Coordinates of C-alpha atoms and ligand atoms in Angstrom, one line a residue:
X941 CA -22.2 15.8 -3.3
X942 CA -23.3 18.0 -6.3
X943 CA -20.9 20.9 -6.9
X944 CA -21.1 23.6 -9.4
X945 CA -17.5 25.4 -9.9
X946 CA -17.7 28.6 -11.5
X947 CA -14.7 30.6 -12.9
X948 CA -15.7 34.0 -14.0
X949 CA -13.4 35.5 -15.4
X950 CA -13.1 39.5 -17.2
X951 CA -15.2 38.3 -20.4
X952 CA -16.4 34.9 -19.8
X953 CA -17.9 32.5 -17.6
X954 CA -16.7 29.0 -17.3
X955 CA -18.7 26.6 -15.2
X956 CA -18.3 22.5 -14.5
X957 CA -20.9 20.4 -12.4
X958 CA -19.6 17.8 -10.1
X959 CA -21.1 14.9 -8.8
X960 CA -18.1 13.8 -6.6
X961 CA -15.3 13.5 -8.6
X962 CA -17.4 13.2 -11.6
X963 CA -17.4 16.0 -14.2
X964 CA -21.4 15.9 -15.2
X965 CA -21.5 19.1 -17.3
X966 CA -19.1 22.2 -18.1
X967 CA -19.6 24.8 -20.7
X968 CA -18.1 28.5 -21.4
X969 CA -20.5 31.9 -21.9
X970 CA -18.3 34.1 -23.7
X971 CA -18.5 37.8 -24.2
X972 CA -20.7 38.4 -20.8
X973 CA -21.1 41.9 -19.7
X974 CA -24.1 40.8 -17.7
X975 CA -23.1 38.3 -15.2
X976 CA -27.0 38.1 -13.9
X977 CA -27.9 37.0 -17.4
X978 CA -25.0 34.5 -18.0
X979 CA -25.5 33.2 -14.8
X980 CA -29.1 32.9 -15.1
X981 CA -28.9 30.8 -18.5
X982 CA -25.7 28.1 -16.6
X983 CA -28.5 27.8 -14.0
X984 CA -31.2 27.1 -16.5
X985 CA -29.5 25.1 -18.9
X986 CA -28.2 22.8 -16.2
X987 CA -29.7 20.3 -13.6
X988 CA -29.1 21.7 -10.2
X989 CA -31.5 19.7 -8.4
X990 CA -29.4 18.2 -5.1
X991 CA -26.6 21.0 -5.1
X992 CA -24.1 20.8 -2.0
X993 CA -22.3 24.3 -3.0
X994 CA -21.4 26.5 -5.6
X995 CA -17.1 26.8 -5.2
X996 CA -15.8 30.3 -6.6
X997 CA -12.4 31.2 -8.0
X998 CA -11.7 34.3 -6.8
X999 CA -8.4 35.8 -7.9
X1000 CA -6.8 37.9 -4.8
X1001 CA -7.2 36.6 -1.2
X1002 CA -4.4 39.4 0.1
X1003 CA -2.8 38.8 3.2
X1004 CA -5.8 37.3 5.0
X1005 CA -7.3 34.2 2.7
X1006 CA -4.6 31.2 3.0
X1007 CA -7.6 28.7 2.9
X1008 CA -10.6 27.9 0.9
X1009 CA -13.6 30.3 2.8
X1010 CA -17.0 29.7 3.4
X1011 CA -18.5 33.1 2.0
X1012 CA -20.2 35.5 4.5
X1013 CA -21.3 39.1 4.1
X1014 CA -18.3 39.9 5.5
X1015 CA -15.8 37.9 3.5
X1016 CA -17.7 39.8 0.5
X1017 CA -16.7 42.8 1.8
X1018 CA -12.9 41.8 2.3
X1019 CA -13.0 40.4 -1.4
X1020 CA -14.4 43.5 -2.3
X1021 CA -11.1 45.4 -0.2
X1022 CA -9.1 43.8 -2.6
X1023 CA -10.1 44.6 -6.3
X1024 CA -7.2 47.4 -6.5
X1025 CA -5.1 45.0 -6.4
X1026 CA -6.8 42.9 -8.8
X1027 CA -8.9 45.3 -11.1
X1028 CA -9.0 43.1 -14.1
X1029 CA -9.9 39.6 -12.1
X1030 CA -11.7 40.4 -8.6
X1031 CA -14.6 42.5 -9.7
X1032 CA -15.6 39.8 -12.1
X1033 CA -15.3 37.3 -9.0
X1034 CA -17.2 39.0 -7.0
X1035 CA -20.3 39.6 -9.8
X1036 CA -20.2 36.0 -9.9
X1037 CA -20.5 35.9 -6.5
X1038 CA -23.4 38.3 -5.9
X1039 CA -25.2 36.7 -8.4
X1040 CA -25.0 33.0 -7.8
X1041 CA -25.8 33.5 -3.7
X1042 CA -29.2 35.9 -5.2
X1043 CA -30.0 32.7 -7.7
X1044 CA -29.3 29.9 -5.6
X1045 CA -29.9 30.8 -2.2
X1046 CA -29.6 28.3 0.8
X1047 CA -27.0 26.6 -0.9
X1048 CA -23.6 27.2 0.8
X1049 CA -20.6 29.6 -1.3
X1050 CA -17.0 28.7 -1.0
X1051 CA -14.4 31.0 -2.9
X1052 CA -10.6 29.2 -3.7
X1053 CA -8.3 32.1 -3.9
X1054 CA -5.6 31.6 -6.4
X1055 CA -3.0 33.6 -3.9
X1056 CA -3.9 31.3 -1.2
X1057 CA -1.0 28.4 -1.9
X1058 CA 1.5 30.9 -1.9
X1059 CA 1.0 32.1 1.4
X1060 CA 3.5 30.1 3.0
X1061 CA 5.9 31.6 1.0
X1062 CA 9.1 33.1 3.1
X1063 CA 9.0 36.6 4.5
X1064 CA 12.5 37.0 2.4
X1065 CA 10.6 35.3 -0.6
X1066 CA 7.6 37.9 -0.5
X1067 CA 9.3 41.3 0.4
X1068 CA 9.9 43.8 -1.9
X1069 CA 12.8 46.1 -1.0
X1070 CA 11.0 49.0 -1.0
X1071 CA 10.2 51.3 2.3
X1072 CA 9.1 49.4 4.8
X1073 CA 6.7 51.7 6.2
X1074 CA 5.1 52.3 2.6
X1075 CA 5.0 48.5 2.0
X1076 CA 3.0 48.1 4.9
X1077 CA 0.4 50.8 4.3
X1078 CA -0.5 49.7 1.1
X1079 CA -0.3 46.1 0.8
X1080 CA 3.0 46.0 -1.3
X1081 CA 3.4 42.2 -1.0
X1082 CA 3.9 39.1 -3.1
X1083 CA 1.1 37.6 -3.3
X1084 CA 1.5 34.9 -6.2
X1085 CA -1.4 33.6 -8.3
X1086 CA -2.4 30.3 -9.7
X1087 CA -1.8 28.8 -6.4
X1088 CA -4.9 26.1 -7.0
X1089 CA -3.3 25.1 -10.3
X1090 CA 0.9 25.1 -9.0
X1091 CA -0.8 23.0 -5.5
X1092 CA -3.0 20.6 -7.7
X1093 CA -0.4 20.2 -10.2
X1094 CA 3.0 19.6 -7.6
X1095 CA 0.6 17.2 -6.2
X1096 CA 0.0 15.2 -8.9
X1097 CA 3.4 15.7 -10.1
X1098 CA 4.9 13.6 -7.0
X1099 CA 2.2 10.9 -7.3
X1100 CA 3.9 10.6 -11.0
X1101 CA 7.1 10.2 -9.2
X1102 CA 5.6 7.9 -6.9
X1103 CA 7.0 9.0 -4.1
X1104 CA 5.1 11.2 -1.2
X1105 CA 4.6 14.8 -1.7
X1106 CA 6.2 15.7 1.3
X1107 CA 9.9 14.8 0.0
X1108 CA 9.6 16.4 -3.4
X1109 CA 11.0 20.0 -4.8
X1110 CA 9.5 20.9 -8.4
X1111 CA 9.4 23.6 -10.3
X1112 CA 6.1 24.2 -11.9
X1113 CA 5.6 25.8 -14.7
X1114 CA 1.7 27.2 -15.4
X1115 CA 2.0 28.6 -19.1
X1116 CA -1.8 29.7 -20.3
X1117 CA -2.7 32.9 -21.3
X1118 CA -1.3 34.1 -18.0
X1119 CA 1.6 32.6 -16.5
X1120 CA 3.6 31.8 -14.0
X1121 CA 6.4 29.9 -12.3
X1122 CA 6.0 28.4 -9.0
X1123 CA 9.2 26.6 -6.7
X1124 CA 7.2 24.1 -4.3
X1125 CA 9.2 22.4 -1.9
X1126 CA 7.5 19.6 -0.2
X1127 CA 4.1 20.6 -1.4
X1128 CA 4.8 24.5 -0.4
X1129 CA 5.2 27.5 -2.4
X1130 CA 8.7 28.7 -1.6
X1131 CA 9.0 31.3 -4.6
X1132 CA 6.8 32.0 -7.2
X1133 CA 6.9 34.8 -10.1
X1134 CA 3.7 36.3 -10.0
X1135 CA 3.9 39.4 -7.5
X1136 CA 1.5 42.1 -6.1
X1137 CA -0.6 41.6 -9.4
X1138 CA -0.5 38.9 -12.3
X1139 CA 1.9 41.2 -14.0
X1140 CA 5.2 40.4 -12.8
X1141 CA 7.4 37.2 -14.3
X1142 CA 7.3 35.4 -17.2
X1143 CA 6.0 36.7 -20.9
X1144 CA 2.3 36.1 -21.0
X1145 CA 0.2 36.4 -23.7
X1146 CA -0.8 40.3 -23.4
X1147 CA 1.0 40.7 -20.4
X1148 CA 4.8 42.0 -19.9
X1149 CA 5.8 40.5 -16.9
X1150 CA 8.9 41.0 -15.8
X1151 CA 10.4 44.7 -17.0
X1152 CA 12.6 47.6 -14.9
X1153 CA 10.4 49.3 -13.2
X1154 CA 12.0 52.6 -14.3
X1155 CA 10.1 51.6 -17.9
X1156 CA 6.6 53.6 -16.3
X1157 CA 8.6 56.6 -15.1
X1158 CA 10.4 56.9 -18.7
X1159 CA 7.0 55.9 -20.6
X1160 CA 5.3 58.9 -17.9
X1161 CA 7.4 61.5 -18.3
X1162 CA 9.5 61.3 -22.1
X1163 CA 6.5 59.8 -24.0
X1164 CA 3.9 62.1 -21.9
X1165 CA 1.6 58.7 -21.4
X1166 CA -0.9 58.6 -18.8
X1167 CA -0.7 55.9 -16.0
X1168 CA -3.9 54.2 -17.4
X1169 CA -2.3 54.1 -20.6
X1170 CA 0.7 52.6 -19.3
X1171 CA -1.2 50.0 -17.9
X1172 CA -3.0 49.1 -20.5
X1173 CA 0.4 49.0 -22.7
X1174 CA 1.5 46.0 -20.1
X1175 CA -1.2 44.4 -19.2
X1176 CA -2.9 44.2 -22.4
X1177 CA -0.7 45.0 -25.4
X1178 CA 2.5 43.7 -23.9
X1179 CA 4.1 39.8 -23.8
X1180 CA 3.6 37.5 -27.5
X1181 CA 0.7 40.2 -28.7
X1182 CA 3.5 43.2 -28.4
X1183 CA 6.1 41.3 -29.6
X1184 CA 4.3 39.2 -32.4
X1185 CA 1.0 40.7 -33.0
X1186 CA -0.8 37.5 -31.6
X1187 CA -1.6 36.5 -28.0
X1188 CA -2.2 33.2 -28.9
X1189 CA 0.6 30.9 -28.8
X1190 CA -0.5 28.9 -31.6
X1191 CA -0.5 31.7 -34.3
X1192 CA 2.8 32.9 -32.9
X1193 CA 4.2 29.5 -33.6
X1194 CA 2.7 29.0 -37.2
X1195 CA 4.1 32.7 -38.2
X1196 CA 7.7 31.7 -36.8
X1197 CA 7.7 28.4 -39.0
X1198 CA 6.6 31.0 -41.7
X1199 CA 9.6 32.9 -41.8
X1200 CA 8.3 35.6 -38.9
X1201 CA 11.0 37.2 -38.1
X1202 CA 8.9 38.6 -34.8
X1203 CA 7.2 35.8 -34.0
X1204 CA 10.6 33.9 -33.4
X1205 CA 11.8 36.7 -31.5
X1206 CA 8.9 36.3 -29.5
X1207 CA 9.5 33.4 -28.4
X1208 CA 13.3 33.5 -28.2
X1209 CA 12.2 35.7 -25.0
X1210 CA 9.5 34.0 -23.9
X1211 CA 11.5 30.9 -24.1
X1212 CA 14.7 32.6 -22.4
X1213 CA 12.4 34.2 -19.5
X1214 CA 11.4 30.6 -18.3
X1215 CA 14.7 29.1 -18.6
X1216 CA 16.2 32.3 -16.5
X1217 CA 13.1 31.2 -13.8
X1218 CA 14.6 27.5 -13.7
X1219 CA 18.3 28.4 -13.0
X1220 CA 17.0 30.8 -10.5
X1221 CA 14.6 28.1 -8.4
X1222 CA 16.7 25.6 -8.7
X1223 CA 19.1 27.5 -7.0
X1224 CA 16.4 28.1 -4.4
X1225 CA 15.4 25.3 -4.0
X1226 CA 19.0 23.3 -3.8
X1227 CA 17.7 20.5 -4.9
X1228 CA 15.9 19.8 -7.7
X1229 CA 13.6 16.2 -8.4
X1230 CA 11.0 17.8 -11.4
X1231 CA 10.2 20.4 -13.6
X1232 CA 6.1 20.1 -14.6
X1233 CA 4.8 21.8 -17.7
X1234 CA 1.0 23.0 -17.5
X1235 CA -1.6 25.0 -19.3
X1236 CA -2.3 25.8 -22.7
X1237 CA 1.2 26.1 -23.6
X1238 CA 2.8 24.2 -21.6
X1239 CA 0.7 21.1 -22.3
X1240 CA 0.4 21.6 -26.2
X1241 CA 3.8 22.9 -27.3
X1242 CA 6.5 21.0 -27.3
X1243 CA 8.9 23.2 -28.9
X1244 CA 8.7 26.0 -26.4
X1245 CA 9.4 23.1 -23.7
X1246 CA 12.4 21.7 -25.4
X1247 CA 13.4 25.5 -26.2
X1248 CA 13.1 26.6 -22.6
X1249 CA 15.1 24.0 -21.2
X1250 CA 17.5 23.8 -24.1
X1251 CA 21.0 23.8 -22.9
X1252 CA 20.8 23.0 -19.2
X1253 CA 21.7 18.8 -19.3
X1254 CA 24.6 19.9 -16.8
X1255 CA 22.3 21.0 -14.2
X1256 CA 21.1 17.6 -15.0
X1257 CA 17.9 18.6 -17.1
X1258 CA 17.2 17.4 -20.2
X1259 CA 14.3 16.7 -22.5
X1260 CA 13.8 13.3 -24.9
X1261 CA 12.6 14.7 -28.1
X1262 CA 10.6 11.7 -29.1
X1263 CA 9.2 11.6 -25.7
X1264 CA 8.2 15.2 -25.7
X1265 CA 6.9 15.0 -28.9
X1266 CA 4.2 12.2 -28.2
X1267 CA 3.4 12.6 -24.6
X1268 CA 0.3 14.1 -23.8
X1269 CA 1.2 13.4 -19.6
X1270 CA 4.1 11.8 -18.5
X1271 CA 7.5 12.1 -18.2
X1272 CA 9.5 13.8 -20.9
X1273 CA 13.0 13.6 -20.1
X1274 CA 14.9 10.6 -20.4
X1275 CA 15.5 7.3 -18.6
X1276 CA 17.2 8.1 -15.6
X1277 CA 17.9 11.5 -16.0
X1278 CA 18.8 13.4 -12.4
X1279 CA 15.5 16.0 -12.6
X1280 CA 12.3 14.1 -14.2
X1281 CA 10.7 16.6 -16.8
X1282 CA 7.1 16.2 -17.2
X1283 CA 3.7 17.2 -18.8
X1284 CA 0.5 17.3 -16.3
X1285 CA -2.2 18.2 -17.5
X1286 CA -3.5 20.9 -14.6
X1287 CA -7.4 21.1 -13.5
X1288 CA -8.5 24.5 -11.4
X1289 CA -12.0 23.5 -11.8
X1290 CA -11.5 20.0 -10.3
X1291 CA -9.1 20.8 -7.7
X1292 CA -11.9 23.8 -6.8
X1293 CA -14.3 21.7 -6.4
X1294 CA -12.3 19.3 -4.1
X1295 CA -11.7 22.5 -2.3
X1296 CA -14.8 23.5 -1.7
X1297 CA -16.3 19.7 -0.6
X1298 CA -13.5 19.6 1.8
X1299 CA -14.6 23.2 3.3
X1300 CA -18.4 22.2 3.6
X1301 CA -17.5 18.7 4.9
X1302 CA -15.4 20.8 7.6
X1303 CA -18.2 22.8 8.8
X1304 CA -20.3 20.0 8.4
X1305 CA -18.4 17.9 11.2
X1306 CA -17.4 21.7 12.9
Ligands
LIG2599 N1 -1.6 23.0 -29.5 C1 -1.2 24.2 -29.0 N2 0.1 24.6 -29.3 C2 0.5 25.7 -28.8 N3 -0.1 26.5 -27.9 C3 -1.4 26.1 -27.5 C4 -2.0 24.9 -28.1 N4 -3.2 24.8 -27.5 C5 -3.4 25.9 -26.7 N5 -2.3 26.7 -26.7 C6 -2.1 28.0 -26.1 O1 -2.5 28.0 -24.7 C7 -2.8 29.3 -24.3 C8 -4.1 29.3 -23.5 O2 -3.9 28.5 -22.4 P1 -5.0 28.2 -21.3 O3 -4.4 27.4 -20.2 O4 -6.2 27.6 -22.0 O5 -5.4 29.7 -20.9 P2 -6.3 30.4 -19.8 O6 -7.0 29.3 -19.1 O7 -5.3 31.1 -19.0 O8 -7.2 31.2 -20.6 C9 -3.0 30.1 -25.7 O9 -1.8 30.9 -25.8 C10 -3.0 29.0 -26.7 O10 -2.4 29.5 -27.9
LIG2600 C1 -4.1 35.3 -12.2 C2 -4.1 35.1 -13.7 O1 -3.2 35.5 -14.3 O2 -5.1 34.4 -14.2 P1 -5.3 34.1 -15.7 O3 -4.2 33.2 -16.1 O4 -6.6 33.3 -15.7 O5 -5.4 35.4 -16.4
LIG2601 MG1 -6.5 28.0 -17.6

């Protein structure tokens, strides 16, 4: 079955073509602000001709989407519910949507939900300790994201280890321009760092994550700054490119070696925030078989994985430096060692696209 994936994202549109497993064409519009037109030139620059379904990321699935969803009129409108809580990613999603079902229709719409994994995540796991009754009204929840990159990578990640998902606790570690940290135990999120929004957690590119929450109220009321602007100031100003000056891993890196004073600061915290994230899921997790690194980051630099994990060989982690150095995917830690570090490569696309096969095969024998 032909399937076209398409990730849409605030700026861009990404899109691969399946034939099965097979990756026939992918390609990136950047710098869309009309999704019609972007979609319109994927559509014509591709071969289409025997498409099963088009599979969508969308962003934030809430409470209700813990599986890949067949789209409806009325799933639409629950997607649509959703884009407070995910201003930046669910509107794009959905323009992808609106599009691709006016373009191509009769062919069948799935959307993957990056919250989806994480729903099995423990009530104590997902609670804020906030008022209950406020919680409740409006959706105060953790929700986790990247769920189709931390299931597709823990998967892979025990097949590495040979042994069968089901008896394997990792720690995956999903270190793009967003990021996050994911604790799966036997192929379910059990923690995760990503919270009611892709804020929360570990230093992103733009984005803050983790901070005291009394930071908006001080930023409100002492620097006179508008909510908007505060928002803006974390979301988009905040993790390497307010520490640094640059977003982009790389640049931070080549400014450190330099002589950057800020750019090694940078990653002296971003570093520290992911090693904090280990300690604390290992502890959740009790026992501990393998820490994955994915993503942009986490595939490419070796010196923020040896720099994360720096320091923790009596928890039993530790990283080979040759190893880490000339693995692209495999195991990086050494011979033996009691947790098995290792690079795997992640694939959302891919892993979408299984998705959505798997929901049109369902309804197909439904
Ligand atoms: N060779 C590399 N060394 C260090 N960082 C890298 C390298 N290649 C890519 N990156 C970083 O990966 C990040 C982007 O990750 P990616 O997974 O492509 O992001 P996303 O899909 O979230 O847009 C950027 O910060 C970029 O600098
Ligand atoms: C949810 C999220 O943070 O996605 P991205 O990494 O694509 O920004
Ligand atoms: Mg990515």
């Amino acid at each position: 079955m032909r399937i076209l994936v398409l990730n849409n994202g605030s700026s861009s549109v990404k899109y691969r073509l399946y034939d099965g497993d097979d990756l026939v064409s992918k390609g990136l519009v950047e710098r869309v602000t009309d999704y019609a037109a972007a979609l319109r030139e994927v559509t014509g620059s591709v071969d289409l001709t025997g498409l099963g379904a088009v599979g969508h990321r969308v962003v934030h699935g809430g409470l209700r989407f813990s599986e890949p969803t067949l789209i409806t009129d009325e799933v639409v409108a629950a997607i649509e519910e959703l884009v407070p809580l995910a201003p930046l990613h669910n509107p794009a999603n959905l323009a992808g949507i609106g599009v691709a079902r006016k373009l191509l229709p009769g062919v069948p719409q799935v959307a993957v939900f990056d919250t989806a994994f994480h729903r099995t995540l423990p009530e104590a796991a997902a609670t804020y300790a906030i008022d209950r009754e406020v919680a409740d009204r409006y959706g105060i929840h953790r929700y986790g994201f990247h769920g189709t990159s931390h299931a597709y990578v823990s998967r892979r990640t025990a097949t590495l280890l040979d042994r069968p998902l089901a008896g394997v606790n990792t720690i995956t570690l999903h270190l793009g321009n967003g990021a996050s940290a994911c604790a799966v135990e036997g192929g379910r999120s059990v923690a995760t760092s990503m919270g009611l929004t892709p804020l929360e957690g570990l230093v992103m590119g733009s984005r803050s994550g983790d901070l005291d929450p009394a930071v908006v109220f001080h930023l409100h009321r002492t620097a006179g700054m508008p909510v908007d602007e505060i928002d803006d100031l974390l979301n988009h100003r905040g993790g390497l490119m307010g520490l640094a000056g640059a977003g982009d891993m790389r640049e931070v890196l080549s400014r450190r070696a330099a002589g950057d004073r800020a750019a090694a600061l940078a990653i002296d915290v971003y570093c520290r925030r992911i090693r904090s994230y280990v300690g604390a899921y290992y502890a959740v997790l009790g026992r501990l078989d393998a820490i994955a690194f994915t993503a942009g980051v986490g595939e490419n630099a070796a010196a923020v994985r040896a720099e994360s994990l720096a320091g923790l060989d009596r928890l039993g982690i530790e990283i080979d430096a040759a190893r880490n150095d000339s693995v692209r995917e495999g195991i990086i830690s050494p011979e033996g060692a009691p947790v098995t570090v290792c690079v795997v490569p992640t694939d959302e696309e891919l892993e979408i696209a299984t998705q959505t096969r798997s929901v049109i095969n369902g309804s197909a024998e439904g």
